[in-house]
Amino acid sequence: MNRIFLIISVLIAAVFSFAATSYAEGDADKGEKVFKKCKACHTVDNGGKNLVGPNLFGVVGRKAGHKEDYKYSQAMIDSGLTWDEATLDKYLEKPKDIVPKTKMTFAGLKKDTQRADVIAYLKTLQ
């Protein structure tokens, strides 16, 4: 009986692990739609101009606060962050919690799926 319970538990854990992994990937097409909330302050074209916020083309993998043609807050420059998927997820949820004195006024994306989708979209912009 204990062996059967163990096997069932392992299978259930595997199913949930697979679901979490595929969920974390996000959908770039949906992310492009969610990103419309960001377009008031950010552009994403290769070589595109900065607006209130920096152009985000190539942001994934970039060190925070170090895009040459944009004037970042000192807090962002000193943050020591690199925009990997995990950091972007935390930042996009509530920016002021990650970099308290950032210039970014956006409150954040509360839904995990929206953040995953936006990150998937940003990853396509390389």
Short mmCIF file of N, CA and C in Angstrom, two decimals:
data_model
loop_
_atom_site.label_atom_id
_atom_site.label_comp_id
_atom_site.label_asym_id
_atom_site.label_seq_id
_atom_site.Cartn_x
_atom_site.Cartn_y
_atom_site.Cartn_z
N MET A 1 0.83 -1.20 0.00
CA MET A 1 0.00 0.00 0.00
C MET A 1 0.87 1.26 0.00
N ASN A 2 1.91 1.28 0.85
CA ASN A 2 2.79 2.43 0.90
C ASN A 2 3.52 2.64 -0.42
N ARG A 3 3.88 1.55 -1.08
CA ARG A 3 4.58 1.63 -2.37
C ARG A 3 3.67 2.27 -3.43
N ILE A 4 2.41 1.87 -3.46
CA ILE A 4 1.45 2.44 -4.41
C ILE A 4 1.26 3.93 -4.12
N PHE A 5 1.14 4.29 -2.86
CA PHE A 5 0.99 5.69 -2.48
C PHE A 5 2.21 6.49 -2.94
N LEU A 6 3.40 5.93 -2.77
CA LEU A 6 4.63 6.60 -3.19
C LEU A 6 4.65 6.81 -4.70
N ILE A 7 4.28 5.79 -5.45
CA ILE A 7 4.27 5.89 -6.92
C ILE A 7 3.27 6.94 -7.37
N ILE A 8 2.07 6.92 -6.78
CA ILE A 8 1.05 7.92 -7.14
C ILE A 8 1.55 9.33 -6.79
N SER A 9 2.17 9.48 -5.64
CA SER A 9 2.69 10.79 -5.23
C SER A 9 3.74 11.30 -6.20
N VAL A 10 4.63 10.41 -6.63
CA VAL A 10 5.68 10.79 -7.59
C VAL A 10 5.06 11.20 -8.91
N LEU A 11 4.07 10.45 -9.37
CA LEU A 11 3.41 10.79 -10.64
C LEU A 11 2.69 12.14 -10.56
N ILE A 12 2.01 12.39 -9.47
CA ILE A 12 1.32 13.67 -9.29
C ILE A 12 2.34 14.80 -9.27
N ALA A 13 3.43 14.61 -8.55
CA ALA A 13 4.47 15.65 -8.50
C ALA A 13 5.05 15.90 -9.89
N ALA A 14 5.24 14.84 -10.67
CA ALA A 14 5.78 15.00 -12.02
C ALA A 14 4.83 15.78 -12.91
N VAL A 15 3.54 15.49 -12.79
CA VAL A 15 2.54 16.22 -13.60
C VAL A 15 2.55 17.70 -13.24
N PHE A 16 2.54 18.02 -11.94
CA PHE A 16 2.55 19.42 -11.53
C PHE A 16 3.86 20.10 -11.92
N SER A 17 4.95 19.40 -11.85
CA SER A 17 6.24 19.96 -12.24
C SER A 17 6.24 20.29 -13.72
N PHE A 18 5.72 19.38 -14.55
CA PHE A 18 5.64 19.63 -15.98
C PHE A 18 4.74 20.81 -16.28
N ALA A 19 3.61 20.89 -15.60
CA ALA A 19 2.68 22.01 -15.81
C ALA A 19 3.33 23.33 -15.43
N ALA A 20 4.06 23.36 -14.33
CA ALA A 20 4.72 24.59 -13.90
C ALA A 20 5.81 24.99 -14.88
N THR A 21 6.55 24.02 -15.40
CA THR A 21 7.62 24.31 -16.35
C THR A 21 7.05 24.90 -17.63
N SER A 22 6.01 24.29 -18.18
CA SER A 22 5.46 24.80 -19.43
C SER A 22 4.76 26.14 -19.20
N TYR A 23 4.16 26.34 -18.04
CA TYR A 23 3.50 27.60 -17.72
C TYR A 23 4.52 28.72 -17.65
N ALA A 24 5.68 28.45 -17.06
CA ALA A 24 6.70 29.47 -16.87
C ALA A 24 7.26 29.97 -18.20
N GLU A 25 7.10 29.19 -19.25
CA GLU A 25 7.63 29.58 -20.55
C GLU A 25 6.95 30.82 -21.12
N GLY A 26 5.68 30.95 -20.92
CA GLY A 26 4.96 32.11 -21.43
C GLY A 26 4.68 32.00 -22.92
N ASP A 27 3.85 32.86 -23.41
CA ASP A 27 3.43 32.91 -24.80
C ASP A 27 3.79 34.29 -25.35
N ALA A 28 4.75 34.33 -26.26
CA ALA A 28 5.24 35.61 -26.78
C ALA A 28 4.16 36.41 -27.49
N ASP A 29 3.25 35.74 -28.19
CA ASP A 29 2.17 36.47 -28.88
C ASP A 29 1.25 37.16 -27.88
N LYS A 30 0.92 36.45 -26.81
CA LYS A 30 0.10 37.06 -25.76
C LYS A 30 0.89 38.16 -25.07
N GLY A 31 2.19 37.94 -24.89
CA GLY A 31 3.05 38.94 -24.25
C GLY A 31 3.12 40.23 -25.03
N GLU A 32 3.11 40.12 -26.36
CA GLU A 32 3.11 41.33 -27.19
C GLU A 32 1.85 42.15 -26.94
N LYS A 33 0.73 41.48 -26.74
CA LYS A 33 -0.52 42.18 -26.44
C LYS A 33 -0.48 42.82 -25.06
N VAL A 34 0.02 42.08 -24.06
CA VAL A 34 0.13 42.62 -22.70
C VAL A 34 1.09 43.80 -22.69
N PHE A 35 2.14 43.73 -23.52
CA PHE A 35 3.15 44.78 -23.56
C PHE A 35 2.57 46.14 -23.98
N LYS A 36 1.40 46.16 -24.55
CA LYS A 36 0.76 47.43 -24.92
C LYS A 36 0.63 48.35 -23.71
N LYS A 37 0.54 47.76 -22.51
CA LYS A 37 0.49 48.55 -21.28
C LYS A 37 1.80 49.30 -21.06
N CYS A 38 2.86 48.82 -21.65
CA CYS A 38 4.21 49.37 -21.43
C CYS A 38 4.60 50.40 -22.49
N LYS A 39 3.87 50.42 -23.61
CA LYS A 39 4.26 51.24 -24.75
C LYS A 39 4.17 52.75 -24.53
N ALA A 40 3.49 53.17 -23.49
CA ALA A 40 3.45 54.61 -23.19
C ALA A 40 4.85 55.10 -22.79
N CYS A 41 5.66 54.19 -22.26
CA CYS A 41 6.99 54.58 -21.75
C CYS A 41 8.16 53.88 -22.43
N HIS A 42 7.92 52.78 -23.13
CA HIS A 42 9.01 51.98 -23.71
C HIS A 42 8.76 51.66 -25.18
N THR A 43 9.83 51.70 -25.97
CA THR A 43 9.79 51.18 -27.33
C THR A 43 10.58 49.87 -27.33
N VAL A 44 10.40 49.08 -28.40
CA VAL A 44 11.09 47.79 -28.48
C VAL A 44 11.76 47.56 -29.83
N ASP A 45 11.78 48.55 -30.70
CA ASP A 45 12.41 48.39 -32.00
C ASP A 45 13.93 48.37 -31.86
N ASN A 46 14.59 47.55 -32.68
CA ASN A 46 16.04 47.51 -32.69
C ASN A 46 16.56 48.90 -33.07
N GLY A 47 17.29 49.52 -32.18
CA GLY A 47 17.78 50.88 -32.41
C GLY A 47 16.74 51.95 -32.15
N GLY A 48 15.60 51.55 -31.60
CA GLY A 48 14.51 52.49 -31.34
C GLY A 48 14.87 53.50 -30.27
N LYS A 49 14.09 54.57 -30.27
CA LYS A 49 14.37 55.66 -29.33
C LYS A 49 13.88 55.31 -27.92
N ASN A 50 14.44 56.00 -26.97
CA ASN A 50 13.97 55.92 -25.60
C ASN A 50 12.80 56.88 -25.45
N LEU A 51 11.90 56.54 -24.58
CA LEU A 51 10.81 57.45 -24.23
C LEU A 51 11.06 57.85 -22.78
N VAL A 52 10.04 57.84 -21.95
CA VAL A 52 10.22 58.09 -20.52
C VAL A 52 11.11 56.99 -19.94
N GLY A 53 10.93 55.77 -20.45
CA GLY A 53 11.76 54.63 -20.08
C GLY A 53 12.65 54.25 -21.24
N PRO A 54 13.65 53.40 -20.99
CA PRO A 54 14.57 53.02 -22.07
C PRO A 54 13.93 52.09 -23.09
N ASN A 55 14.49 52.08 -24.29
CA ASN A 55 14.13 51.11 -25.31
C ASN A 55 14.49 49.73 -24.76
N LEU A 56 13.61 48.77 -24.93
CA LEU A 56 13.80 47.45 -24.33
C LEU A 56 14.25 46.37 -25.30
N PHE A 57 14.63 46.75 -26.51
CA PHE A 57 15.16 45.74 -27.43
C PHE A 57 16.45 45.18 -26.84
N GLY A 58 16.55 43.87 -26.72
CA GLY A 58 17.74 43.24 -26.17
C GLY A 58 17.87 43.32 -24.67
N VAL A 59 16.80 43.62 -23.97
CA VAL A 59 16.87 43.81 -22.52
C VAL A 59 17.19 42.50 -21.78
N VAL A 60 16.70 41.37 -22.29
CA VAL A 60 16.94 40.10 -21.60
C VAL A 60 18.43 39.78 -21.65
N GLY A 61 19.02 39.65 -20.49
CA GLY A 61 20.45 39.39 -20.38
C GLY A 61 21.29 40.63 -20.14
N ARG A 62 20.67 41.80 -20.29
CA ARG A 62 21.39 43.07 -20.11
C ARG A 62 21.53 43.39 -18.62
N LYS A 63 22.61 44.05 -18.27
CA LYS A 63 22.80 44.53 -16.91
C LYS A 63 21.90 45.76 -16.72
N ALA A 64 21.18 45.79 -15.61
CA ALA A 64 20.25 46.88 -15.34
C ALA A 64 20.98 48.21 -15.19
N GLY A 65 20.39 49.24 -15.77
CA GLY A 65 20.92 50.59 -15.60
C GLY A 65 22.14 50.90 -16.45
N HIS A 66 22.38 50.12 -17.50
CA HIS A 66 23.61 50.31 -18.28
C HIS A 66 23.40 50.39 -19.78
N LYS A 67 22.27 50.87 -20.23
CA LYS A 67 22.07 51.14 -21.66
C LYS A 67 22.63 52.54 -21.89
N GLU A 68 23.59 52.64 -22.78
CA GLU A 68 24.38 53.87 -22.93
C GLU A 68 23.59 55.15 -23.16
N ASP A 69 22.54 55.10 -23.93
CA ASP A 69 21.87 56.33 -24.32
C ASP A 69 20.63 56.66 -23.48
N TYR A 70 20.58 56.17 -22.25
CA TYR A 70 19.44 56.44 -21.39
C TYR A 70 19.95 56.85 -20.01
N LYS A 71 19.31 57.85 -19.41
CA LYS A 71 19.70 58.33 -18.08
C LYS A 71 18.84 57.62 -17.03
N TYR A 72 19.44 56.63 -16.39
CA TYR A 72 18.76 55.85 -15.36
C TYR A 72 18.84 56.54 -14.01
N SER A 73 17.95 56.13 -13.11
CA SER A 73 18.05 56.57 -11.72
C SER A 73 19.31 55.94 -11.12
N GLN A 74 19.86 56.59 -10.13
CA GLN A 74 21.04 56.05 -9.46
C GLN A 74 20.71 54.71 -8.82
N ALA A 75 19.48 54.57 -8.34
CA ALA A 75 19.05 53.30 -7.72
C ALA A 75 19.13 52.15 -8.72
N MET A 76 18.73 52.40 -9.95
CA MET A 76 18.79 51.35 -10.97
C MET A 76 20.24 51.04 -11.33
N ILE A 77 21.04 52.07 -11.47
CA ILE A 77 22.46 51.87 -11.79
C ILE A 77 23.14 51.04 -10.70
N ASP A 78 22.82 51.33 -9.45
CA ASP A 78 23.45 50.66 -8.31
C ASP A 78 22.80 49.32 -7.95
N SER A 79 21.74 48.94 -8.64
CA SER A 79 20.96 47.75 -8.25
C SER A 79 21.75 46.44 -8.37
N GLY A 80 22.69 46.39 -9.30
CA GLY A 80 23.46 45.17 -9.51
C GLY A 80 22.66 44.06 -10.19
N LEU A 81 21.49 44.40 -10.70
CA LEU A 81 20.63 43.40 -11.34
C LEU A 81 21.08 43.12 -12.77
N THR A 82 20.78 41.91 -13.21
CA THR A 82 20.86 41.55 -14.62
C THR A 82 19.48 41.05 -14.99
N TRP A 83 18.98 41.48 -16.13
CA TRP A 83 17.60 41.17 -16.52
C TRP A 83 17.47 39.76 -17.07
N ASP A 84 17.60 38.77 -16.19
CA ASP A 84 17.29 37.40 -16.57
C ASP A 84 15.79 37.17 -16.31
N GLU A 85 15.30 36.00 -16.65
CA GLU A 85 13.86 35.74 -16.53
C GLU A 85 13.36 35.87 -15.09
N ALA A 86 14.10 35.34 -14.14
CA ALA A 86 13.66 35.39 -12.75
C ALA A 86 13.62 36.82 -12.23
N THR A 87 14.63 37.61 -12.56
CA THR A 87 14.68 39.00 -12.11
C THR A 87 13.58 39.82 -12.77
N LEU A 88 13.38 39.62 -14.06
CA LEU A 88 12.30 40.32 -14.76
C LEU A 88 10.95 39.98 -14.14
N ASP A 89 10.74 38.71 -13.81
CA ASP A 89 9.47 38.30 -13.21
C ASP A 89 9.23 39.04 -11.90
N LYS A 90 10.21 39.08 -11.04
CA LYS A 90 10.06 39.78 -9.76
C LYS A 90 9.85 41.27 -9.97
N TYR A 91 10.64 41.86 -10.87
CA TYR A 91 10.55 43.30 -11.12
C TYR A 91 9.20 43.68 -11.72
N LEU A 92 8.76 42.91 -12.70
CA LEU A 92 7.50 43.24 -13.35
C LEU A 92 6.29 43.05 -12.44
N GLU A 93 6.45 42.24 -11.42
CA GLU A 93 5.35 42.06 -10.46
C GLU A 93 5.14 43.33 -9.64
N LYS A 94 6.22 43.91 -9.15
CA LYS A 94 6.12 45.13 -8.35
C LYS A 94 7.49 45.83 -8.37
N PRO A 95 7.71 46.67 -9.37
CA PRO A 95 9.03 47.29 -9.58
C PRO A 95 9.61 47.98 -8.35
N LYS A 96 8.80 48.71 -7.62
CA LYS A 96 9.32 49.47 -6.48
C LYS A 96 9.79 48.58 -5.33
N ASP A 97 9.34 47.32 -5.31
CA ASP A 97 9.83 46.40 -4.28
C ASP A 97 11.25 45.91 -4.60
N ILE A 98 11.60 45.86 -5.88
CA ILE A 98 12.91 45.36 -6.30
C ILE A 98 13.93 46.49 -6.36
N VAL A 99 13.52 47.62 -6.91
CA VAL A 99 14.40 48.81 -6.97
C VAL A 99 13.58 49.98 -6.42
N PRO A 100 13.64 50.18 -5.09
CA PRO A 100 12.75 51.15 -4.43
C PRO A 100 12.77 52.57 -5.00
N LYS A 101 13.87 53.06 -5.47
CA LYS A 101 13.90 54.44 -5.95
C LYS A 101 14.03 54.52 -7.47
N THR A 102 13.47 53.51 -8.15
CA THR A 102 13.47 53.52 -9.61
C THR A 102 12.58 54.64 -10.13
N LYS A 103 12.85 55.10 -11.34
CA LYS A 103 12.00 56.12 -11.97
C LYS A 103 10.70 55.51 -12.50
N MET A 104 10.66 54.19 -12.62
CA MET A 104 9.49 53.52 -13.19
C MET A 104 8.31 53.65 -12.24
N THR A 105 7.22 54.22 -12.75
CA THR A 105 6.04 54.46 -11.93
C THR A 105 4.98 53.39 -12.09
N PHE A 106 5.17 52.48 -13.02
CA PHE A 106 4.20 51.41 -13.28
C PHE A 106 4.06 50.53 -12.04
N ALA A 107 2.83 50.24 -11.64
CA ALA A 107 2.57 49.48 -10.41
C ALA A 107 2.97 48.01 -10.54
N GLY A 108 2.90 47.46 -11.74
CA GLY A 108 3.31 46.08 -11.94
C GLY A 108 2.22 45.23 -12.56
N LEU A 109 2.60 44.02 -12.94
CA LEU A 109 1.68 43.03 -13.49
C LEU A 109 1.46 41.97 -12.43
N LYS A 110 0.27 41.90 -11.91
CA LYS A 110 -0.03 40.99 -10.80
C LYS A 110 -0.17 39.54 -11.24
N LYS A 111 -0.62 39.30 -12.47
CA LYS A 111 -0.87 37.93 -12.93
C LYS A 111 0.43 37.27 -13.40
N ASP A 112 0.69 36.08 -12.85
CA ASP A 112 1.87 35.32 -13.23
C ASP A 112 1.92 35.07 -14.73
N THR A 113 0.77 34.76 -15.30
CA THR A 113 0.72 34.44 -16.73
C THR A 113 1.10 35.66 -17.57
N GLN A 114 0.64 36.83 -17.19
CA GLN A 114 0.99 38.03 -17.95
C GLN A 114 2.48 38.31 -17.89
N ARG A 115 3.07 38.15 -16.71
CA ARG A 115 4.52 38.38 -16.60
C ARG A 115 5.29 37.36 -17.44
N ALA A 116 4.89 36.10 -17.37
CA ALA A 116 5.55 35.07 -18.17
C ALA A 116 5.42 35.37 -19.66
N ASP A 117 4.25 35.84 -20.08
CA ASP A 117 4.03 36.16 -21.49
C ASP A 117 4.87 37.35 -21.93
N VAL A 118 4.93 38.39 -21.11
CA VAL A 118 5.74 39.57 -21.46
C VAL A 118 7.22 39.18 -21.53
N ILE A 119 7.68 38.37 -20.62
CA ILE A 119 9.08 37.94 -20.64
C ILE A 119 9.35 37.12 -21.89
N ALA A 120 8.44 36.23 -22.26
CA ALA A 120 8.59 35.46 -23.50
C ALA A 120 8.68 36.40 -24.70
N TYR A 121 7.86 37.44 -24.71
CA TYR A 121 7.90 38.44 -25.79
C TYR A 121 9.24 39.18 -25.81
N LEU A 122 9.69 39.63 -24.65
CA LEU A 122 10.96 40.35 -24.59
C LEU A 122 12.12 39.48 -25.04
N LYS A 123 12.04 38.19 -24.79
CA LYS A 123 13.11 37.27 -25.22
C LYS A 123 13.20 37.18 -26.73
N THR A 124 12.11 37.49 -27.44
CA THR A 124 12.14 37.43 -28.91
C THR A 124 12.84 38.65 -29.50
N LEU A 125 13.07 39.67 -28.68
CA LEU A 125 13.62 40.94 -29.16
C LEU A 125 15.13 40.98 -28.95
N GLN A 126 15.83 40.18 -29.70
CA GLN A 126 17.30 40.09 -29.57
C GLN A 126 17.98 40.42 -30.88
#
